[in-house]
Amino acid sequence: MKIEKGTKFLIVGLGVIGGGYAKALTKAGYTVDAFTKKASDVLYAKEHGICRKVTTIVDKKMVEEADMIIFALYPHTFIDWVKEYGHLIQPKTLVTDVTGVKTEVIEKVNALLPRGVEFIAAHPMAGRESSGIEYSDDEVFHGANYIITPTIKNSTEAICACRDLGKILGFAKISILSPAEHDRMVAYLSQLTHVIAVVLMNAENIEGLEKYTGDSFRDLTRIAKINDAMWSELFLMNREALLSEMDDFLSVMEKFRALLVAGDREGMRAMMRVGTARRSLFDKPKKGEAKTPAAK
């Protein structure tokens, strides 16, 4: 499948990411339909003109007309949807997703999809701590990373179409990883960081701390305002990889603590210099700067 101007998209789930996809694709001139759970989401989508058709009821014709279906759902909801309505998806329709864990999701979804329907999984490494379509903003994709996670079942055409989707949405760098590599990487880059933010907010409960804090604490704990239903599910689906990263983090924390106990200033400074150098690689390109070339 090649994404062309006549390509019809169906988005299942108009939350903060699904809503952002809808806004970006509609702005780019594509036909976008959507299914969503809440009537208030339907009203928002219509008022803001981000979809051609949007409904809370699964419409057979809308599924059949779609060239590409994007699932922006929690992993278990995605799997349940395919189990119940997957038979409506027509052969040669391309299916992709936004879920934050891949290995288990890909295996289960592929087992449920009809013959002739290809699922090419992907993960937009962008979002907001707040959930809901009213917080959706396609600008968060600009300068962000997009990961495609194909398996041996995926065609070159599907991978290219998914890469094209990432470009249309505005992602700065598009990478390809295996599902297992993705899950290991995301355990460190995303899941561990959310765990650290949550733990920091649970570590002290001194009254009035918010009156004394500076931006460093605010920046570090921004993602502690977490969607607990979604993230607890992601943690459990990627438990082994996340536990491994937590163990590694605690080991490095113990190393730094030992340097502090020993009064080893030079040892602490050496770790700080490593942190500074590595952190500089993670900055998003500013507007007007050249973007990192997409993966080929």
One Martini backbone bead per residue (centre of mass of N, CA, C, O) as a GRO file, in nm:
protein
  296
    1MET     BB    1   0.096   0.036   0.022
    2LYS     BB    2   0.018   0.374  -0.073
    3ILE     BB    3   0.033   0.698   0.026
    4GLU     BB    4  -0.230   0.904  -0.071
    5LYS     BB    5  -0.464   1.149  -0.108
    6GLY     BB    6  -0.699   0.910  -0.117
    7THR     BB    7  -0.651   0.813   0.154
    8LYS     BB    8  -0.819   0.621   0.406
    9PHE     BB    9  -0.882   0.693   0.743
   10LEU     BB   10  -0.893   0.501   1.056
   11ILE     BB   11  -0.970   0.591   1.390
   12VAL     BB   12  -0.919   0.415   1.702
   13GLY     BB   13  -0.925   0.651   1.914
   14LEU     BB   14  -0.979   0.984   2.070
   15GLY     BB   15  -0.730   1.085   2.209
   16VAL     BB   16  -0.435   1.238   2.238
   17ILE     BB   17  -0.322   1.075   1.989
   18GLY     BB   18  -0.562   1.031   1.797
   19GLY     BB   19  -0.623   1.335   1.778
   20GLY     BB   20  -0.349   1.418   1.659
   21TYR     BB   21  -0.369   1.251   1.404
   22ALA     BB   22  -0.628   1.377   1.294
   23LYS     BB   23  -0.521   1.665   1.268
   24ALA     BB   24  -0.278   1.608   1.080
   25LEU     BB   25  -0.432   1.462   0.844
   26THR     BB   26  -0.637   1.682   0.784
   27LYS     BB   27  -0.432   1.910   0.725
   28ALA     BB   28  -0.305   1.723   0.482
   29GLY     BB   29  -0.587   1.616   0.320
   30TYR     BB   30  -0.723   1.379   0.458
   31THR     BB   31  -0.929   1.112   0.515
   32VAL     BB   32  -1.113   1.110   0.835
   33ASP     BB   33  -1.207   0.859   1.052
   34ALA     BB   34  -1.403   0.764   1.362
   35PHE     BB   35  -1.369   0.595   1.672
   36THR     BB   36  -1.537   0.641   1.992
   37LYS     BB   37  -1.648   0.634   2.323
   38LYS     BB   38  -1.723   0.936   2.350
   39ALA     BB   39  -1.951   1.184   2.296
   40SER     BB   40  -1.756   1.425   2.352
   41ASP     BB   41  -1.558   1.349   2.123
   42VAL     BB   42  -1.748   1.388   1.891
   43LEU     BB   43  -1.805   1.686   1.941
   44TYR     BB   44  -1.515   1.786   1.919
   45ALA     BB   45  -1.452   1.680   1.631
   46LYS     BB   46  -1.678   1.848   1.495
   47GLU     BB   47  -1.604   2.137   1.599
   48HIS     BB   48  -1.289   2.097   1.477
   49GLY     BB   49  -1.271   1.931   1.204
   50ILE     BB   50  -1.101   1.627   1.227
   51CYS     BB   51  -1.350   1.481   1.081
   52ARG     BB   52  -1.577   1.337   0.880
   53LYS     BB   53  -1.630   1.081   1.064
   54VAL     BB   54  -1.802   1.022   1.388
   55THR     BB   55  -1.831   0.748   1.634
   56THR     BB   56  -1.947   0.510   1.889
   57ILE     BB   57  -2.012   0.324   1.650
   58VAL     BB   58  -1.959   0.044   1.473
   59ASP     BB   59  -1.901   0.084   1.127
   60LYS     BB   60  -1.884  -0.119   0.863
   61LYS     BB   61  -1.830   0.081   0.627
   62MET     BB   62  -1.588   0.231   0.754
   63VAL     BB   63  -1.408  -0.017   0.759
   64GLU     BB   64  -1.423  -0.099   0.453
   65GLU     BB   65  -1.309   0.194   0.344
   66ALA     BB   66  -1.044   0.152   0.465
   67ASP     BB   67  -0.689   0.163   0.416
   68MET     BB   68  -0.623   0.276   0.714
   69ILE     BB   69  -0.569   0.158   1.049
   70ILE     BB   70  -0.572   0.333   1.367
   71PHE     BB   71  -0.466   0.234   1.690
   72ALA     BB   72  -0.567   0.433   1.994
   73LEU     BB   73  -0.513   0.211   2.239
   74TYR     BB   74  -0.519   0.010   2.465
   75PRO     BB   75  -0.402  -0.296   2.449
   76HIS     BB   76  -0.661  -0.457   2.548
   77THR     BB   77  -0.860  -0.295   2.366
   78PHE     BB   78  -0.738  -0.368   2.097
   79ILE     BB   79  -0.771  -0.674   2.119
   80ASP     BB   80  -1.079  -0.673   2.169
   81TRP     BB   81  -1.161  -0.535   1.906
   82VAL     BB   82  -1.046  -0.748   1.711
   83LYS     BB   83  -1.209  -0.983   1.824
   84GLU     BB   84  -1.496  -0.846   1.750
   85TYR     BB   85  -1.419  -0.666   1.454
   86GLY     BB   86  -1.195  -0.784   1.258
   87HIS     BB   87  -1.383  -0.918   1.031
   88LEU     BB   88  -1.435  -0.629   0.885
   89ILE     BB   89  -1.164  -0.635   0.771
   90GLN     BB   90  -1.009  -0.589   0.478
   91PRO     BB   91  -0.832  -0.686   0.243
   92LYS     BB   92  -0.538  -0.475   0.225
   93THR     BB   93  -0.551  -0.362   0.488
   94LEU     BB   94  -0.390  -0.134   0.697
   95VAL     BB   95  -0.235  -0.184   1.018
   96THR     BB   96  -0.199   0.023   1.310
   97ASP     BB   97  -0.027   0.187   1.593
   98VAL     BB   98   0.058   0.324   1.954
   99THR     BB   99   0.173   0.129   2.136
  100GLY     BB  100   0.415   0.074   2.415
  101VAL     BB  101   0.383  -0.238   2.342
  102LYS     BB  102   0.470  -0.523   2.127
  103THR     BB  103   0.509  -0.831   2.143
  104GLU     BB  104   0.225  -0.914   2.258
  105VAL     BB  105   0.045  -0.753   2.065
  106ILE     BB  106   0.133  -0.868   1.792
  107GLU     BB  107   0.068  -1.164   1.845
  108LYS     BB  108  -0.240  -1.128   1.907
  109VAL     BB  109  -0.333  -0.970   1.656
  110ASN     BB  110  -0.235  -1.164   1.431
  111ALA     BB  111  -0.426  -1.402   1.535
  112LEU     BB  112  -0.706  -1.222   1.464
  113LEU     BB  113  -0.666  -1.149   1.186
  114PRO     BB  114  -0.739  -1.155   0.878
  115ARG     BB  115  -0.678  -1.258   0.587
  116GLY     BB  116  -0.486  -0.994   0.427
  117VAL     BB  117  -0.409  -0.850   0.695
  118GLU     BB  118  -0.184  -0.592   0.788
  119PHE     BB  119   0.048  -0.554   1.066
  120ILE     BB  120   0.209  -0.240   1.152
  121ALA     BB  121   0.399  -0.143   1.400
  122ALA     BB  122   0.390   0.155   1.622
  123HIS     BB  123   0.574   0.442   1.796
  124PRO     BB  124   0.502   0.738   1.941
  125MET     BB  125   0.743   0.961   2.098
  126ALA     BB  126   0.464   1.109   2.211
  127GLY     BB  127   0.303   1.347   2.442
  128ARG     BB  128   0.094   1.356   2.737
  129GLU     BB  129  -0.006   1.362   3.069
  130SER     BB  130  -0.269   1.417   2.947
  131SER     BB  131  -0.598   1.310   2.885
  132GLY     BB  132  -0.756   1.355   2.589
  133ILE     BB  133  -0.869   1.531   2.317
  134GLU     BB  134  -0.837   1.825   2.443
  135TYR     BB  135  -0.501   1.762   2.449
  136SER     BB  136  -0.459   1.754   2.161
  137ASP     BB  137  -0.142   1.777   1.952
  138ASP     BB  138   0.040   1.775   1.658
  139GLU     BB  139   0.303   1.931   1.756
  140VAL     BB  140   0.438   1.693   1.927
  141PHE     BB  141   0.568   1.548   1.667
  142HIS     BB  142   0.761   1.769   1.631
  143GLY     BB  143   1.085   1.637   1.677
  144ALA     BB  144   1.013   1.350   1.707
  145ASN     BB  145   0.982   1.004   1.759
  146TYR     BB  146   0.964   0.705   1.538
  147ILE     BB  147   0.858   0.359   1.570
  148ILE     BB  148   0.923   0.068   1.387
  149THR     BB  149   0.788  -0.291   1.431
  150PRO     BB  150   0.877  -0.537   1.259
  151THR     BB  151   0.829  -0.843   1.100
  152ILE     BB  152   0.851  -1.119   0.892
  153LYS     BB  153   0.543  -1.054   0.795
  154ASN     BB  154   0.639  -0.797   0.669
  155SER     BB  155   0.630  -0.572   0.426
  156THR     BB  156   0.781  -0.329   0.251
  157GLU     BB  157   0.525  -0.162   0.195
  158ALA     BB  158   0.434  -0.129   0.492
  159ILE     BB  159   0.687   0.013   0.597
  160CYS     BB  160   0.669   0.255   0.401
  161ALA     BB  161   0.387   0.352   0.489
  162CYS     BB  162   0.467   0.404   0.786
  163ARG     BB  163   0.684   0.609   0.721
  164ASP     BB  164   0.498   0.809   0.578
  165LEU     BB  165   0.322   0.866   0.822
  166GLY     BB  166   0.544   0.992   0.996
  167LYS     BB  167   0.598   1.229   0.802
  168ILE     BB  168   0.313   1.352   0.798
  169LEU     BB  169   0.311   1.401   1.117
  170GLY     BB  170   0.632   1.520   1.177
  171PHE     BB  171   0.862   1.347   1.226
  172ALA     BB  172   1.212   1.353   1.258
  173LYS     BB  173   1.251   1.040   1.347
  174ILE     BB  174   1.285   0.720   1.181
  175SER     BB  175   1.263   0.394   1.315
  176ILE     BB  176   1.395   0.050   1.332
  177LEU     BB  177   1.260  -0.220   1.527
  178SER     BB  178   1.225  -0.468   1.708
  179PRO     BB  179   1.007  -0.561   1.941
  180ALA     BB  180   1.225  -0.632   2.155
  181GLU     BB  181   1.394  -0.374   2.129
  182HIS     BB  182   1.171  -0.181   2.198
  183ASP     BB  183   1.099  -0.288   2.486
  184ARG     BB  184   1.377  -0.230   2.604
  185MET     BB  185   1.396   0.074   2.536
  186VAL     BB  186   1.122   0.168   2.672
  187ALA     BB  187   1.193   0.083   2.960
  188TYR     BB  188   1.401   0.319   2.985
  189LEU     BB  189   1.289   0.588   2.832
  190SER     BB  190   0.985   0.562   2.972
  191GLN     BB  191   0.911   0.376   3.214
  192LEU     BB  192   1.135   0.451   3.417
  193THR     BB  193   1.073   0.756   3.426
  194HIS     BB  194   0.790   0.718   3.550
  195VAL     BB  195   0.877   0.575   3.804
  196ILE     BB  196   1.058   0.797   3.917
  197ALA     BB  197   0.840   1.016   3.939
  198VAL     BB  198   0.652   0.861   4.129
  199VAL     BB  199   0.856   0.808   4.357
  200LEU     BB  200   0.921   1.102   4.422
  201MET     BB  201   0.614   1.169   4.501
  202ASN     BB  202   0.636   0.934   4.742
  203ALA     BB  203   0.892   1.007   4.929
  204GLU     BB  204   0.740   1.279   5.008
  205ASN     BB  205   0.506   1.463   5.265
  206ILE     BB  206   0.565   1.759   5.297
  207GLU     BB  207   0.424   2.033   5.386
  208GLY     BB  208   0.462   2.277   5.125
  209LEU     BB  209   0.669   2.206   4.893
  210GLU     BB  210   0.544   2.379   4.654
  211LYS     BB  211   0.664   2.657   4.778
  212TYR     BB  212   0.996   2.570   4.719
  213THR     BB  213   1.023   2.496   4.441
  214GLY     BB  214   1.171   2.428   4.136
  215ASP     BB  215   1.216   2.346   3.806
  216SER     BB  216   1.363   2.077   3.841
  217PHE     BB  217   1.129   1.926   3.981
  218ARG     BB  218   0.910   1.979   3.773
  219ASP     BB  219   1.051   1.848   3.531
  220LEU     BB  220   1.105   1.561   3.662
  221THR     BB  221   0.768   1.532   3.752
  222ARG     BB  222   0.559   1.575   3.523
  223ILE     BB  223   0.494   1.252   3.466
  224ALA     BB  224   0.333   1.199   3.740
  225LYS     BB  225   0.088   1.285   3.567
  226ILE     BB  226  -0.078   0.994   3.542
  227ASN     BB  227  -0.205   0.720   3.362
  228ASP     BB  228  -0.268   0.453   3.553
  229ALA     BB  229  -0.414   0.253   3.366
  230MET     BB  230  -0.205   0.245   3.133
  231TRP     BB  231   0.077   0.216   3.277
  232SER     BB  232   0.024  -0.044   3.436
  233GLU     BB  233  -0.016  -0.214   3.181
  234LEU     BB  234   0.261  -0.165   3.051
  235PHE     BB  235   0.435  -0.271   3.281
  236LEU     BB  236   0.320  -0.566   3.281
  237MET     BB  237   0.382  -0.629   2.971
  238ASN     BB  238   0.706  -0.525   3.053
  239ARG     BB  239   0.833  -0.642   3.318
  240GLU     BB  240   1.120  -0.762   3.265
  241ALA     BB  241   1.248  -0.511   3.136
  242LEU     BB  242   1.186  -0.313   3.370
  243LEU     BB  243   1.329  -0.464   3.600
  244SER     BB  244   1.610  -0.449   3.473
  245GLU     BB  245   1.627  -0.135   3.469
  246MET     BB  246   1.586  -0.095   3.773
  247ASP     BB  247   1.839  -0.249   3.863
  248ASP     BB  248   2.044  -0.071   3.711
  249PHE     BB  249   1.968   0.194   3.847
  250LEU     BB  250   2.028   0.108   4.142
  251SER     BB  251   2.328   0.052   4.090
  252VAL     BB  252   2.404   0.346   4.015
  253MET     BB  253   2.299   0.476   4.272
  254GLU     BB  254   2.496   0.323   4.459
  255LYS     BB  255   2.750   0.440   4.335
  256PHE     BB  256   2.692   0.737   4.403
  257ARG     BB  257   2.657   0.698   4.707
  258ALA     BB  258   2.946   0.594   4.759
  259LEU     BB  259   3.086   0.855   4.674
  260LEU     BB  260   2.953   1.032   4.889
  261VAL     BB  261   3.046   0.877   5.140
  262ALA     BB  262   3.362   0.907   5.047
  263GLY     BB  263   3.410   1.200   4.922
  264ASP     BB  264   3.409   1.168   4.592
  265ARG     BB  265   3.424   1.422   4.382
  266GLU     BB  266   3.553   1.314   4.116
  267GLY     BB  267   3.353   1.082   4.076
  268MET     BB  268   3.099   1.259   4.051
  269ARG     BB  269   3.200   1.439   3.816
  270ALA     BB  270   3.230   1.212   3.611
  271MET     BB  271   2.928   1.138   3.604
  272MET     BB  272   2.829   1.420   3.524
  273ARG     BB  273   2.978   1.437   3.250
  274VAL     BB  274   2.837   1.200   3.123
  275GLY     BB  275   2.550   1.315   3.151
  276THR     BB  276   2.593   1.571   2.983
  277ALA     BB  277   2.681   1.439   2.716
  278ARG     BB  278   2.430   1.254   2.675
  279ARG     BB  279   2.200   1.468   2.697
  280SER     BB  280   2.271   1.636   2.433
  281LEU     BB  281   2.147   1.407   2.235
  282PHE     BB  282   1.823   1.466   2.321
  283ASP     BB  283   1.773   1.713   2.174
  284LYS     BB  284   1.565   1.895   2.006
  285PRO     BB  285   1.510   2.043   1.731
  286LYS     BB  286   1.496   2.349   1.621
  287LYS     BB  287   1.357   2.581   1.458
  288GLY     BB  288   1.546   2.568   1.146
  289GLU     BB  289   1.675   2.315   1.195
  290ALA     BB  290   1.814   2.036   1.116
  291LYS     BB  291   1.713   1.727   1.066
  292THR     BB  292   1.718   1.412   1.126
  293PRO     BB  293   1.749   1.161   0.942
  294ALA     BB  294   1.577   0.920   0.822
  295ALA     BB  295   1.531   0.607   0.807
  296LYS     BB  296   1.617   0.348   0.550
   0.00000   0.00000   0.00000
